[in-house]
Every structure is written in structure tokens, then in C-alpha cells.
Amino acid sequence: MFRSPRRSAALAIVGYFAGANWQHVEDVLRGPSYAVAAVVGLAIVTAAVLYLRRRSRRQAGSVRAVDAQPGKAAR
């Protein structure tokens, strides 16, 4: 995954010290983790709303296009 042995060593050292002080690390990251979860949740909801709006506009546009064509039966 990492192309540099220095990065791998740095991550190993950080992991070692974080593991030794895991309770402190957990307490420090608790607040930001809730904020990140809220942002991710908001992004998912926003993506779903945008998807549904675009889908309904596409469907409404295709119905109007069929209605506007002469000789075609309306739905």
C-alpha cells in the first residue's frame, strides 16, 4: 500500500504509541469522530435527495417529450 519504507515505519511507530495510550487517543478522537459521522451522514442524505430529484426530472422530461411529439399517444 505504501511505497516508502519510511512511511511504513512512521505508521508503525505511531500505531505503537497510540496503542500504548489507546484510552487517551480514544478520548481525544471522540468529538471529531461524531463530527465526521455527521458530515458523512449529511453527504449521503444530500446525494440521495439529488439523485431522486434528477430521476424525477428525467422521467417528467421524457413524458413531456412524448406528449409534445405529433402523432404519439399521450401516457
CSV table of N, CA and C in Angstrom, one decimal:
chain,number,residue,atom,x,y,z
A,1,MET,N,0.8,-1.2,0.0
A,1,MET,CA,0.0,0.0,0.0
A,1,MET,C,0.9,1.3,0.0
A,2,PHE,N,1.8,1.3,0.9
A,2,PHE,CA,2.7,2.5,0.9
A,2,PHE,C,4.0,2.1,0.1
A,3,ARG,N,4.5,3.1,-0.6
A,3,ARG,CA,5.6,2.9,-1.5
A,3,ARG,C,6.9,3.2,-0.8
A,4,SER,N,6.8,3.7,0.4
A,4,SER,CA,8.0,4.1,1.1
A,4,SER,C,8.2,3.4,2.4
A,5,PRO,N,9.3,2.8,2.7
A,5,PRO,CA,9.6,2.1,3.9
A,5,PRO,C,9.5,3.1,5.1
A,6,ARG,N,9.9,4.4,4.8
A,6,ARG,CA,9.9,5.4,5.9
A,6,ARG,C,8.4,5.6,6.4
A,7,ARG,N,7.5,5.7,5.4
A,7,ARG,CA,6.1,5.9,5.8
A,7,ARG,C,5.6,4.7,6.6
A,8,SER,N,6.0,3.5,6.2
A,8,SER,CA,5.5,2.3,6.9
A,8,SER,C,6.1,2.3,8.3
A,9,ALA,N,7.3,2.7,8.4
A,9,ALA,CA,8.0,2.7,9.8
A,9,ALA,C,7.3,3.8,10.6
A,10,ALA,N,7.0,4.9,10.0
A,10,ALA,CA,6.4,6.0,10.8
A,10,ALA,C,5.0,5.6,11.3
A,11,LEU,N,4.2,4.9,10.4
A,11,LEU,CA,2.9,4.5,10.8
A,11,LEU,C,3.0,3.4,11.9
A,12,ALA,N,4.0,2.5,11.8
A,12,ALA,CA,4.2,1.5,12.8
A,12,ALA,C,4.5,2.2,14.2
A,13,ILE,N,5.4,3.2,14.2
A,13,ILE,CA,5.7,3.8,15.4
A,13,ILE,C,4.5,4.6,16.0
A,14,VAL,N,3.8,5.3,15.2
A,14,VAL,CA,2.6,6.0,15.6
A,14,VAL,C,1.6,5.0,16.2
A,15,GLY,N,1.4,3.9,15.5
A,15,GLY,CA,0.5,2.8,16.0
A,15,GLY,C,0.9,2.2,17.3
A,16,TYR,N,2.2,2.1,17.5
A,16,TYR,CA,2.7,1.5,18.7
A,16,TYR,C,2.4,2.5,19.9
A,17,PHE,N,2.7,3.8,19.7
A,17,PHE,CA,2.4,4.7,20.8
A,17,PHE,C,0.9,5.0,21.0
A,18,ALA,N,0.2,4.9,19.9
A,18,ALA,CA,-1.3,5.1,20.1
A,18,ALA,C,-1.9,3.9,20.8
A,19,GLY,N,-1.3,2.7,20.5
A,19,GLY,CA,-1.8,1.5,21.2
A,19,GLY,C,-1.5,1.5,22.7
A,20,ALA,N,-0.3,2.0,23.0
A,20,ALA,CA,0.1,2.1,24.4
A,20,ALA,C,-0.8,3.1,25.2
A,21,ASN,N,-1.3,4.1,24.5
A,21,ASN,CA,-2.1,5.2,25.1
A,21,ASN,C,-3.5,5.2,24.5
A,22,TRP,N,-4.1,4.0,24.2
A,22,TRP,CA,-5.3,4.0,23.5
A,22,TRP,C,-6.5,4.7,24.1
A,23,GLN,N,-6.6,4.6,25.4
A,23,GLN,CA,-7.7,5.3,26.1
A,23,GLN,C,-7.6,6.8,25.9
A,24,HIS,N,-6.4,7.4,25.9
A,24,HIS,CA,-6.2,8.8,25.7
A,24,HIS,C,-6.6,9.2,24.3
A,25,VAL,N,-6.1,8.4,23.3
A,25,VAL,CA,-6.4,8.6,21.9
A,25,VAL,C,-7.9,8.5,21.6
A,26,GLU,N,-8.5,7.6,22.2
A,26,GLU,CA,-10.0,7.4,22.1
A,26,GLU,C,-10.7,8.6,22.6
A,27,ASP,N,-10.3,9.1,23.8
A,27,ASP,CA,-11.0,10.3,24.3
A,27,ASP,C,-10.8,11.5,23.5
A,28,VAL,N,-9.6,11.7,22.9
A,28,VAL,CA,-9.3,12.8,22.1
A,28,VAL,C,-10.1,12.8,20.8
A,29,LEU,N,-10.2,11.6,20.2
A,29,LEU,CA,-10.9,11.5,18.9
A,29,LEU,C,-12.4,11.4,19.0
A,30,ARG,N,-13.0,11.3,20.2
A,30,ARG,CA,-14.4,11.1,20.3
A,30,ARG,C,-15.2,12.2,19.7
A,31,GLY,N,-14.9,13.4,20.0
A,31,GLY,CA,-15.6,14.6,19.4
A,31,GLY,C,-15.5,14.7,17.9
A,32,PRO,N,-14.3,14.7,17.4
A,32,PRO,CA,-14.1,14.7,15.9
A,32,PRO,C,-14.8,13.6,15.2
A,33,SER,N,-14.8,12.4,15.8
A,33,SER,CA,-15.5,11.3,15.1
A,33,SER,C,-17.0,11.5,15.0
A,34,TYR,N,-17.6,12.1,15.9
A,34,TYR,CA,-19.0,12.4,15.8
A,34,TYR,C,-19.2,13.5,14.7
A,35,ALA,N,-18.3,14.4,14.6
A,35,ALA,CA,-18.5,15.4,13.6
A,35,ALA,C,-18.3,14.8,12.2
A,36,VAL,N,-17.3,13.9,12.0
A,36,VAL,CA,-17.1,13.2,10.8
A,36,VAL,C,-18.3,12.4,10.4
A,37,ALA,N,-18.8,11.7,11.4
A,37,ALA,CA,-20.0,10.9,11.1
A,37,ALA,C,-21.2,11.7,10.7
A,38,ALA,N,-21.4,12.9,11.3
A,38,ALA,CA,-22.4,13.8,10.9
A,38,ALA,C,-22.3,14.3,9.5
A,39,VAL,N,-21.0,14.6,9.1
A,39,VAL,CA,-20.8,15.1,7.7
A,39,VAL,C,-21.0,14.0,6.7
A,40,VAL,N,-20.6,12.8,7.0
A,40,VAL,CA,-20.8,11.7,6.1
A,40,VAL,C,-22.3,11.4,6.0
A,41,GLY,N,-23.0,11.4,7.1
A,41,GLY,CA,-24.5,11.2,7.0
A,41,GLY,C,-25.2,12.3,6.2
A,42,LEU,N,-24.8,13.5,6.4
A,42,LEU,CA,-25.3,14.6,5.6
A,42,LEU,C,-25.0,14.5,4.1
A,43,ALA,N,-23.8,14.0,3.8
A,43,ALA,CA,-23.4,13.8,2.4
A,43,ALA,C,-24.3,12.7,1.8
A,44,ILE,N,-24.5,11.7,2.5
A,44,ILE,CA,-25.4,10.6,2.0
A,44,ILE,C,-26.8,11.0,1.7
A,45,VAL,N,-27.3,11.7,2.7
A,45,VAL,CA,-28.7,12.2,2.5
A,45,VAL,C,-28.8,13.2,1.3
A,46,THR,N,-27.8,14.1,1.2
A,46,THR,CA,-27.8,15.1,0.1
A,46,THR,C,-27.7,14.3,-1.2
A,47,ALA,N,-26.8,13.3,-1.3
A,47,ALA,CA,-26.7,12.6,-2.6
A,47,ALA,C,-28.0,11.9,-2.9
A,48,ALA,N,-28.6,11.3,-1.9
A,48,ALA,CA,-29.9,10.6,-2.2
A,48,ALA,C,-31.0,11.6,-2.7
A,49,VAL,N,-31.1,12.7,-2.1
A,49,VAL,CA,-32.1,13.7,-2.5
A,49,VAL,C,-31.8,14.2,-3.9
A,50,LEU,N,-30.5,14.5,-4.2
A,50,LEU,CA,-30.2,14.9,-5.6
A,50,LEU,C,-30.5,13.9,-6.6
A,51,TYR,N,-30.1,12.6,-6.3
A,51,TYR,CA,-30.4,11.5,-7.2
A,51,TYR,C,-31.9,11.4,-7.5
A,52,LEU,N,-32.7,11.5,-6.4
A,52,LEU,CA,-34.2,11.3,-6.6
A,52,LEU,C,-34.7,12.5,-7.4
A,53,ARG,N,-34.3,13.7,-7.1
A,53,ARG,CA,-34.8,14.9,-7.9
A,53,ARG,C,-34.4,14.8,-9.4
A,54,ARG,N,-33.2,14.4,-9.6
A,54,ARG,CA,-32.7,14.2,-11.0
A,54,ARG,C,-33.5,13.1,-11.7
A,55,ARG,N,-33.8,12.0,-11.0
A,55,ARG,CA,-34.5,10.9,-11.6
A,55,ARG,C,-35.9,11.4,-12.0
A,56,SER,N,-36.6,12.1,-11.0
A,56,SER,CA,-38.0,12.5,-11.3
A,56,SER,C,-38.0,13.5,-12.4
A,57,ARG,N,-37.0,14.4,-12.5
A,57,ARG,CA,-37.0,15.4,-13.6
A,57,ARG,C,-36.8,14.7,-15.0
A,58,ARG,N,-35.9,13.7,-15.0
A,58,ARG,CA,-35.7,12.9,-16.2
A,58,ARG,C,-37.0,12.2,-16.7
A,59,GLN,N,-37.7,11.6,-15.7
A,59,GLN,CA,-38.9,10.9,-16.0
A,59,GLN,C,-40.0,11.9,-16.5
A,60,ALA,N,-40.1,13.1,-15.8
A,60,ALA,CA,-41.1,14.1,-16.2
A,60,ALA,C,-40.7,14.7,-17.6
A,61,GLY,N,-39.4,14.8,-17.9
A,61,GLY,CA,-39.0,15.3,-19.2
A,61,GLY,C,-39.3,14.4,-20.3
A,62,SER,N,-39.2,13.1,-20.1
A,62,SER,CA,-39.5,12.1,-21.1
A,62,SER,C,-41.0,12.0,-21.4
A,63,VAL,N,-41.8,12.2,-20.4
A,63,VAL,CA,-43.3,12.2,-20.6
A,63,VAL,C,-43.6,13.5,-21.4
A,64,ARG,N,-43.0,14.6,-21.1
A,64,ARG,CA,-43.3,15.9,-21.8
A,64,ARG,C,-42.9,15.7,-23.3
A,65,ALA,N,-41.7,15.1,-23.5
A,65,ALA,CA,-41.2,15.0,-24.8
A,65,ALA,C,-42.2,14.1,-25.7
A,66,VAL,N,-42.7,13.0,-25.1
A,66,VAL,CA,-43.6,12.2,-25.8
A,66,VAL,C,-44.9,12.9,-26.1
A,67,ASP,N,-45.4,13.7,-25.1
A,67,ASP,CA,-46.6,14.4,-25.3
A,67,ASP,C,-46.5,15.5,-26.4
A,68,ALA,N,-45.3,16.0,-26.5
A,68,ALA,CA,-45.1,17.1,-27.5
A,68,ALA,C,-44.9,16.6,-28.9
A,69,GLN,N,-44.7,15.4,-29.1
A,69,GLN,CA,-44.5,14.8,-30.5
A,69,GLN,C,-45.8,14.6,-31.1
A,70,PRO,N,-46.1,15.1,-32.3
A,70,PRO,CA,-47.3,14.9,-33.0
A,70,PRO,C,-47.5,13.4,-33.4
A,71,GLY,N,-48.6,12.9,-33.3
A,71,GLY,CA,-48.9,11.6,-33.7
A,71,GLY,C,-48.6,10.5,-32.7
A,72,LYS,N,-48.1,10.9,-31.5
A,72,LYS,CA,-47.8,10.0,-30.5
A,72,LYS,C,-48.9,10.0,-29.4
A,73,ALA,N,-49.3,8.9,-28.9
A,73,ALA,CA,-50.3,8.8,-27.9
A,73,ALA,C,-49.7,9.3,-26.5
A,74,ALA,N,-50.5,10.1,-25.8
A,74,ALA,CA,-50.1,10.6,-24.5
A,74,ALA,C,-50.2,9.5,-23.5
A,75,ARG,N,-49.4,9.5,-22.5
A,75,ARG,CA,-49.4,8.5,-21.5
A,75,ARG,C,-50.4,8.8,-20.4
